[in-house]
Short mmCIF file of C-alpha atoms in Angstrom, two decimals:
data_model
loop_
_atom_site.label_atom_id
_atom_site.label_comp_id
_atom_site.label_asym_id
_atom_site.label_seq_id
_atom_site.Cartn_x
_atom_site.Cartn_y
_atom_site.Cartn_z
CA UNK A 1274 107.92 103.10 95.88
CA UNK A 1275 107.02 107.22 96.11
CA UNK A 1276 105.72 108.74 92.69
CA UNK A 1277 108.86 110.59 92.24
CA UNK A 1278 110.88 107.89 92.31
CA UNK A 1279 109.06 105.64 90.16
CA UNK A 1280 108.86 108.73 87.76
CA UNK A 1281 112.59 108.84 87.59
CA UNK A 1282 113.16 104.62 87.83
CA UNK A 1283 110.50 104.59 84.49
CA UNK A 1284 112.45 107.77 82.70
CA UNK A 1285 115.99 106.30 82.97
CA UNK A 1286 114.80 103.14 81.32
CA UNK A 1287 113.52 105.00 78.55
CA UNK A 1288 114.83 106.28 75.47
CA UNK A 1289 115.82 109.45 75.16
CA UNK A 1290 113.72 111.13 72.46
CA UNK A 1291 114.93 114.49 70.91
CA UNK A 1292 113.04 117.00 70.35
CA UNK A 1293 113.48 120.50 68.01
CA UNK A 1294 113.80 123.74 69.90
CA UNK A 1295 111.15 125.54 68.41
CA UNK A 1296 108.40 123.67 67.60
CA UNK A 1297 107.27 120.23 69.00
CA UNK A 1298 109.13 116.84 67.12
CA UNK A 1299 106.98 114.13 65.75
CA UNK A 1300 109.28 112.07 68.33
CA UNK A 1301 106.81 113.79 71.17
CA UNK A 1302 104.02 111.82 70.40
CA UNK A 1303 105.34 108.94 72.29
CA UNK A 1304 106.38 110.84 74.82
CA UNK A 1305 102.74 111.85 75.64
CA UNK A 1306 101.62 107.87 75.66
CA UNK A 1307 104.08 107.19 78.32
CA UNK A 1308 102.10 110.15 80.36
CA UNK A 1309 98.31 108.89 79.75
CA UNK A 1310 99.34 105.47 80.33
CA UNK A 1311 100.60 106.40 83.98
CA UNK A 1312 97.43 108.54 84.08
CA UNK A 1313 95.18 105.32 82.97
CA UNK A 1314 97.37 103.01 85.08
CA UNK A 1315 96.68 104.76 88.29
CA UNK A 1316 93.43 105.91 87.83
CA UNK A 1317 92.23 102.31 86.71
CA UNK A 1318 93.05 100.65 90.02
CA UNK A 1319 90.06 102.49 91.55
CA UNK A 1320 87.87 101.14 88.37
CA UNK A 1321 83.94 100.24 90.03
CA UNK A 1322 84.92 101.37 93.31
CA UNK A 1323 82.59 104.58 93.24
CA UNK A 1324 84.59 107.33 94.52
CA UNK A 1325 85.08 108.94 91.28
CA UNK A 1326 87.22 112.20 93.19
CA UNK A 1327 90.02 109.34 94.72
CA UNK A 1328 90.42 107.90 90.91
CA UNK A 1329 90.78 111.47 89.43
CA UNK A 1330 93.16 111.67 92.33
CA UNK A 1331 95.31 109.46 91.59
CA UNK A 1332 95.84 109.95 87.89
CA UNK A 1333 96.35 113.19 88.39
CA UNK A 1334 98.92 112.91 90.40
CA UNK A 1335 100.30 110.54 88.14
CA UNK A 1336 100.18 112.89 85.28
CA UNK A 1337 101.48 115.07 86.77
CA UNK A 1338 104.77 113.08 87.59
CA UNK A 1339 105.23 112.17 83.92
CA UNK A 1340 104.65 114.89 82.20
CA UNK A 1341 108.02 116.39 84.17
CA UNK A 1342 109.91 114.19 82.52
CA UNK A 1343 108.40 115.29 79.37
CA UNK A 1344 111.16 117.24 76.82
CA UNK A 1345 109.21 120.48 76.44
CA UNK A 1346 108.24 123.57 78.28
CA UNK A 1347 104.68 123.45 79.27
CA UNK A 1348 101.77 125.66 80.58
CA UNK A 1349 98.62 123.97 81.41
CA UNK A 1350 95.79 125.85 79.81
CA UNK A 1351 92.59 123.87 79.48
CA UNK A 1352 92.94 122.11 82.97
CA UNK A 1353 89.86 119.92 84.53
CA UNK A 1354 88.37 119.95 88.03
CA UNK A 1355 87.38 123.29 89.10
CA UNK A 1356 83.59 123.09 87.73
CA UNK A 1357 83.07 119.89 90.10
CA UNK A 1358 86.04 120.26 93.20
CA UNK A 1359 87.78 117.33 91.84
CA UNK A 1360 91.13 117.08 92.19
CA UNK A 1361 92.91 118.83 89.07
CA UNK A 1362 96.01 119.88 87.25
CA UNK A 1363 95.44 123.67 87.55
CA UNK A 1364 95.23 126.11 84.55
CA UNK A 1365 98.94 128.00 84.44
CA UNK A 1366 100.58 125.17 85.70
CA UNK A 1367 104.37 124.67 84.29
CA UNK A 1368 104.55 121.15 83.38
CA UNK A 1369 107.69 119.55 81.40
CA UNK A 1370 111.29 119.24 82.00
CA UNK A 1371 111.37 122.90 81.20
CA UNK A 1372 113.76 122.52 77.95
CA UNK A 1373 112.69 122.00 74.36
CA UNK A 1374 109.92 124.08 72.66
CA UNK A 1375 107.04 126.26 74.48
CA UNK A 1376 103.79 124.44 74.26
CA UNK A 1377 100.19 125.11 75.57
CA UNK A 1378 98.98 121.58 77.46
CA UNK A 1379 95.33 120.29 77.72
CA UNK A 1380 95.05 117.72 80.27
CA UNK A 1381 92.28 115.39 81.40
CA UNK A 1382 93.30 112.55 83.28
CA UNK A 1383 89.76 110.96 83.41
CA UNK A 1384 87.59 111.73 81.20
CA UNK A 1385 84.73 110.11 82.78
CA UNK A 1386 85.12 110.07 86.11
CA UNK A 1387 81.58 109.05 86.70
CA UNK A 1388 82.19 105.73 83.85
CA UNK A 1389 85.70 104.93 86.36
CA UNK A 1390 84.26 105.08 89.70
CA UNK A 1391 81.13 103.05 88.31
CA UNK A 1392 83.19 100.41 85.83
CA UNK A 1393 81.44 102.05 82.38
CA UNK A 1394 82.72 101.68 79.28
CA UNK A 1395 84.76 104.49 77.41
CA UNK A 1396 86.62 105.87 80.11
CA UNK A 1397 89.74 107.63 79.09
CA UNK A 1398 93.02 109.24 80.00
CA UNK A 1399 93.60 112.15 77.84
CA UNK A 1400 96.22 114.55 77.16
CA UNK A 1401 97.03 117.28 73.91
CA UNK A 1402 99.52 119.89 73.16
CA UNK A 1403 100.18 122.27 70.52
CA UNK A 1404 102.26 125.33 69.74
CA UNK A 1405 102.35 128.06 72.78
CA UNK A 1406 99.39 130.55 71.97
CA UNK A 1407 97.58 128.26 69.82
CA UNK A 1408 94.65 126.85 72.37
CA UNK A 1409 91.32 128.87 72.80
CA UNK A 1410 91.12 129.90 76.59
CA UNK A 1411 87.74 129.87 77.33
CA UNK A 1412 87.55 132.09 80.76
CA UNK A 1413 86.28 130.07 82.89
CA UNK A 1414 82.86 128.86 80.38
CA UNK A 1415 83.26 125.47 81.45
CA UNK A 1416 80.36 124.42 78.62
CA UNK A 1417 79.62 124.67 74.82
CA UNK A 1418 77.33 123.45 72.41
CA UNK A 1419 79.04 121.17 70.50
CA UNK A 1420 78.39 119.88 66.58
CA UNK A 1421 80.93 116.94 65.15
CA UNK A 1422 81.22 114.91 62.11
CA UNK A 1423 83.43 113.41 59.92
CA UNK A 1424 85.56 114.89 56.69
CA UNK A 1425 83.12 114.15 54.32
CA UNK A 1426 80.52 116.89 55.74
CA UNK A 1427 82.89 119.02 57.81
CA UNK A 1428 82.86 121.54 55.23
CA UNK A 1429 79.00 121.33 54.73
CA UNK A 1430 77.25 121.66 58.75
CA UNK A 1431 77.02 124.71 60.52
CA UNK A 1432 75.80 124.80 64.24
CA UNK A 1433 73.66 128.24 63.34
CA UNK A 1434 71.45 125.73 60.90
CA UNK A 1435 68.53 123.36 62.51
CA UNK A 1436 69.14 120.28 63.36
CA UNK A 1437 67.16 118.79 60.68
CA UNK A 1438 68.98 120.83 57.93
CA UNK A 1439 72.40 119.44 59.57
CA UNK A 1440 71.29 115.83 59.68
CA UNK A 1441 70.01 115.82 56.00
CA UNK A 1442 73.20 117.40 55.09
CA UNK A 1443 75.73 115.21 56.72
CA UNK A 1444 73.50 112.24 55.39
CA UNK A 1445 74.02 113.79 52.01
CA UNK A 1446 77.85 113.69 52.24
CA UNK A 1447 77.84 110.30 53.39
CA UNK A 1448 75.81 109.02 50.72
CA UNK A 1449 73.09 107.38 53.26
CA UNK A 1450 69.32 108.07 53.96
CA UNK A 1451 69.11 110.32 57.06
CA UNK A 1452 67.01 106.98 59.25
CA UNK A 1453 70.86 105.86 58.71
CA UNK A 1454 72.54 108.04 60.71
CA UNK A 1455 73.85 107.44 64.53
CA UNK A 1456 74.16 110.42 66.28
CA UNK A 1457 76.02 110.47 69.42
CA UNK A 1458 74.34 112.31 72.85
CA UNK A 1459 75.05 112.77 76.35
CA UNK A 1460 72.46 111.54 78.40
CA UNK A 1461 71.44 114.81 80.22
CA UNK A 1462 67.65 116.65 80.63
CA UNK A 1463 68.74 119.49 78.93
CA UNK A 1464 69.26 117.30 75.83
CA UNK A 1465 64.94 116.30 75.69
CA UNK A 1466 64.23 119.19 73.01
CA UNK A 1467 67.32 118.52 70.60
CA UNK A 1468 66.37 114.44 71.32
CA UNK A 1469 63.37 115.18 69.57
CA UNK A 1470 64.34 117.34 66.87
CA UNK A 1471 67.19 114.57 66.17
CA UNK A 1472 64.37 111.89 66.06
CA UNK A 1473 61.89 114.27 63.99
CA UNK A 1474 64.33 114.29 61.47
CA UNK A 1475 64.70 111.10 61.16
CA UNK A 1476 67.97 109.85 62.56
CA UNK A 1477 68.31 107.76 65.57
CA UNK A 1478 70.08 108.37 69.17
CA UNK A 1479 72.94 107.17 70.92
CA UNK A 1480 73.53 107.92 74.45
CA UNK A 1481 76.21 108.22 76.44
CA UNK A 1482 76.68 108.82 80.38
CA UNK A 1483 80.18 110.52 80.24
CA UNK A 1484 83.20 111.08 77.95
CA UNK A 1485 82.51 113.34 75.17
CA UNK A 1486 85.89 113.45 74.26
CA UNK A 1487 85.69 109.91 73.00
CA UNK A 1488 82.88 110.66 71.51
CA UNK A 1489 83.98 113.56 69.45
CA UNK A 1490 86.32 111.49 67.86
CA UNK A 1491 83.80 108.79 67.12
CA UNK A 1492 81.71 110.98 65.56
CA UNK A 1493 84.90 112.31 63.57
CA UNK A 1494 86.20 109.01 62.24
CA UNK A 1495 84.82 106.31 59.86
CA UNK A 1496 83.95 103.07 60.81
CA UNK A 1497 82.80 103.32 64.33
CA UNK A 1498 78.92 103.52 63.71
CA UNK A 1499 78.41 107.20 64.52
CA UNK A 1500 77.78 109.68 62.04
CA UNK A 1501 77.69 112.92 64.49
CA UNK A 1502 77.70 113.94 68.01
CA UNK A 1503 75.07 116.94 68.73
CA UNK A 1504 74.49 118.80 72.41
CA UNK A 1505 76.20 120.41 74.95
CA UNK A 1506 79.09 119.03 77.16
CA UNK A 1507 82.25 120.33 78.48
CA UNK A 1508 84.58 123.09 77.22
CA UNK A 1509 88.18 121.46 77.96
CA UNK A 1510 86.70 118.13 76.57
CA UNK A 1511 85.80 120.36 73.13
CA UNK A 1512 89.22 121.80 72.96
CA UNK A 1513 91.30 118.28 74.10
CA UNK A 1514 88.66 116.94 71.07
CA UNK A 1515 89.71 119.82 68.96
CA UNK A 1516 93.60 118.45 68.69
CA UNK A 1517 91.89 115.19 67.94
CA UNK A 1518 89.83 116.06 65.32
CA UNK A 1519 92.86 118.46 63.52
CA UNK A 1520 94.40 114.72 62.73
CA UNK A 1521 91.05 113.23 61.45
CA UNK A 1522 90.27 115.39 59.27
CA UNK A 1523 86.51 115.88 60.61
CA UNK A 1524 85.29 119.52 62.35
CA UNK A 1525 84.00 120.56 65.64
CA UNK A 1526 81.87 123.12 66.10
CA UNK A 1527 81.47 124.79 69.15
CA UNK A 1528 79.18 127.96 71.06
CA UNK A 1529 80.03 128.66 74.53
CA UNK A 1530 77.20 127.82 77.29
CA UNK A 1531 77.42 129.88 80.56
CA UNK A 1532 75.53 127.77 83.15
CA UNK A 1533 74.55 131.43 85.52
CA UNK A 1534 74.20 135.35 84.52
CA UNK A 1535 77.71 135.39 86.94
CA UNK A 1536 79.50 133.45 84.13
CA UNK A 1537 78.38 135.33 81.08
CA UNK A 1538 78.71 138.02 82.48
CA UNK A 1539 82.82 136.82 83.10
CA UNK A 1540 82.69 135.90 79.47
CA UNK A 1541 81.35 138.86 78.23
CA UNK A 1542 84.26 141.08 80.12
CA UNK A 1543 86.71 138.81 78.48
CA UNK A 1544 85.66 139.54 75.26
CA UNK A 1545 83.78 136.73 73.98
CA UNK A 1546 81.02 137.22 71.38
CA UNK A 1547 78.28 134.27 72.49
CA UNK A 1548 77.02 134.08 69.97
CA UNK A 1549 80.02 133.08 68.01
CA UNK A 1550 80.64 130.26 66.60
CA UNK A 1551 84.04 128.71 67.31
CA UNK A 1552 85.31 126.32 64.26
CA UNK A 1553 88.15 123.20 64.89
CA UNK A 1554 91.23 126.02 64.11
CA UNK A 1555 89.45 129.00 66.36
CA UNK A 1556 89.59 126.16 69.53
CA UNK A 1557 93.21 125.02 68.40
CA UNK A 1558 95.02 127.26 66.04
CA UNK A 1559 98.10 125.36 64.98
CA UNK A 1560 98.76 122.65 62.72
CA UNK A 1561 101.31 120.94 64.96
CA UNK A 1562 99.60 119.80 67.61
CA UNK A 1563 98.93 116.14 69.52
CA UNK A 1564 96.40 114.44 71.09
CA UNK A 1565 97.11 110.84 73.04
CA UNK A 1566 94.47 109.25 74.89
CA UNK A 1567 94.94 105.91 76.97
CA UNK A 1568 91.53 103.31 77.75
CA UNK A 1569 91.02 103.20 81.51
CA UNK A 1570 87.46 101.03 81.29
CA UNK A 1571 86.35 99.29 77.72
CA UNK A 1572 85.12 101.41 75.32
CA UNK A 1573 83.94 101.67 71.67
CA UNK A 1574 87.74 103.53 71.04
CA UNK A 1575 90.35 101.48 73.04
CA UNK A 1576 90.75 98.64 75.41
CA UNK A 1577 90.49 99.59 79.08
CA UNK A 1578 93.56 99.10 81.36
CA UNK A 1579 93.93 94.96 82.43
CA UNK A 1580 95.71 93.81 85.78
CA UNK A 1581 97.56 90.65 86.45
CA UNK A 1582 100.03 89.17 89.00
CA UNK A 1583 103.41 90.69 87.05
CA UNK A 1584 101.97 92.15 83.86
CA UNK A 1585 99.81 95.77 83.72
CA UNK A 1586 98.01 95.62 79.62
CA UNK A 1587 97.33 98.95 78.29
CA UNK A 1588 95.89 100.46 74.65
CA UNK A 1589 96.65 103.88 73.48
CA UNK A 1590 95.85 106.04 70.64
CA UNK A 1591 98.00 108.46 69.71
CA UNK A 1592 97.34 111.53 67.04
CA UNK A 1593 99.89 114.44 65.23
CA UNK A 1594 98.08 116.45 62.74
CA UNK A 1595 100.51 117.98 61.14
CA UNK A 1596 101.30 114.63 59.20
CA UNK A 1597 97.81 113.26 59.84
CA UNK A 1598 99.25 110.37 61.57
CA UNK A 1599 97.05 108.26 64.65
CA UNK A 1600 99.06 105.12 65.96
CA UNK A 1601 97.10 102.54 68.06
CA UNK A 1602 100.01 101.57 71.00
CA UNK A 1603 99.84 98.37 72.88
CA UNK A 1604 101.96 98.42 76.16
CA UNK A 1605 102.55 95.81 78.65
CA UNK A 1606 104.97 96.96 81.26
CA UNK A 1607 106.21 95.25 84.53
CA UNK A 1608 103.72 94.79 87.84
CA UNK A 1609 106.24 95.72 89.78
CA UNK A 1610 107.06 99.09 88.28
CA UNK A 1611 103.75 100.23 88.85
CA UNK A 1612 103.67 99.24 92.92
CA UNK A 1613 103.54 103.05 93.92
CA UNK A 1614 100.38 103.63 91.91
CA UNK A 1615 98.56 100.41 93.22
CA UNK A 1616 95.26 101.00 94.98
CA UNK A 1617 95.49 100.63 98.95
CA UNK A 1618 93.44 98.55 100.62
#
């Protein structure tokens, strides 16, 4: 069975789900699972295989499929690909079923390519949308320093402070000595100086390969053992987090990061002060916008996708900040429904 026609077998079966002309329903939010479990479905077949490009293939593609059945009028803005030639759901796109209310999309079908291809944990399909207008375009800076914690400090950090400063006053908020705090890092060279300072100051380190996205929002919630997430990693992940984090209640902080004189220099024509630092509402203005995410591998956030003979297991989390609502979603949908997005051997 062809992607389109799977698309439109799945949407008949569905309910129909209405949605307010001028400003996206609550009723979307489920609407967007549907699309990162397709995403996390397809994608997932190619889990430990190690071609990383064929996996963010083929959840693309099946993002891509679902998200026309999806009752709004679309533009992709933060898309993903172009920094590494991966295969990508390009920036301007027109996604949706073109009715419904205008909507800026941010779209990662893996985040963590790498963590798919090599069977890591915290692998994730990701989608957000908010209000048309309301999404920071970056031009082309595909990286930012990044600073995230939970509501009880969000109103307390700032990324212009040192490290130190930030980690004693996060540990302040949370009522804990400073040796208590987790603090979440990507596992990169550039991060050896701020590893330090982190450990200087007392606080201890956890890495991670890929997937900053889930970290962001581990960092932002309570409960999951991480108190902050410090360094630099990816633009569209910062802004996808951003929709995330307007539901938790936490703050991101973020600086752009050119990576050659070539892109500051494109920044810099577009307008954008460097040196500014962009708060959770300057990446995502609105306070009606969604975030889903779907596991693809096992992570410290949701259960990764699981395959049997006639049943295909998936988790989802799914986020609206304008009520401040996250649902966990557990779907099990039919083997056969899914034969199109199988992996080929």
């Amino acid at each position: 069975m062809s992607p389109a026609s799977m698309t439109q077998k799945y949407s008949t079966i569905s309910p129909s789900l209405a949605v307010g002309n001028d400003e996206p329903d609550r009723n979307l939010a489920l609407e967007l699972v549907r699309v990162t479990e397709a995403a996390a479905i397809a994608g997932g077949h190619w889990v430990g295989f190690g071609d990383k490009n064929t996996a963010d293939g083929a959840a693309v593609d099946a993002m891509r499929s679902f998200l026309q059945t999806v009752h709004f009028n679309g533009v992709v803005v933060i898309g993903e690909g172009e920094k590494d030639e991966a295969p990508m759901l390009f920036n301007g796109e027109r996604v949706g079923d073109g009715t419904g209310p205008e909507v800026d999309v941010a779209v990662d079908p893996i985040d963590g390519t790498r963590l798919t291809a090599l069977g890591i944990n915290n692998a994730l399909a990701v989608l957000a949308v908010a209000e048309r207008g309301s999404m920071f375009d970056p031009s082309a800076v595909f990286y930012m320093e990044k600073l995230v914690t939970g509501p009880e400090a969000a109103d307390m950090v700032d990324l212009r402070l040192p490290v130190k400063q930030n980690l004693h006053l996060i540990a302040k908020a949370k009522g804990v000595k400073v040796n208590q705090l987790n603090v979440m890092i990507l596992d990169r060279d550039r991060h050896r100086p701020l590893v330090e300072e982190i450990r200087e100051a007392g606080a201890r380190t956890k890495f991670i390969m890929d997937g900053d996205v889930a970290g962001a929002i581990a960092a932002a919630r309570s409960g999951t053992g991480v108190d902050a997430l410090m360094g630099i990693g990816g633009t569209p992940e910062g802004i996808v987090a951003a929709c995330a984090i307007k539901s938790l209640g936490g703050v991101i902080q973020g600086r752009l990061w050119p990576t050659s004189d070539e892109e500051k220099q494109k920044a810099i024509d577009a307008g954008h002060d460097l040196e500014r630092v962009l708060s959770t509402n300057d990446l995502v203005s609105s306070d009606n916008c969604y975030f889903a995410a779907t596991g693809i591998t096992d992570g410290d956030l949701l259960k990764g996708v699981r395959y049997s003979k006639d049943k295909v297991l998936t988790q989802s989390i799914v986020m609206r900040s304008k009520s401040g609502t996250i649902r966990f979603v557990d779907g099990e949908h039919r083997a056969d429904k899914w034969e199109g997005y199988a992996r080929k051997s």
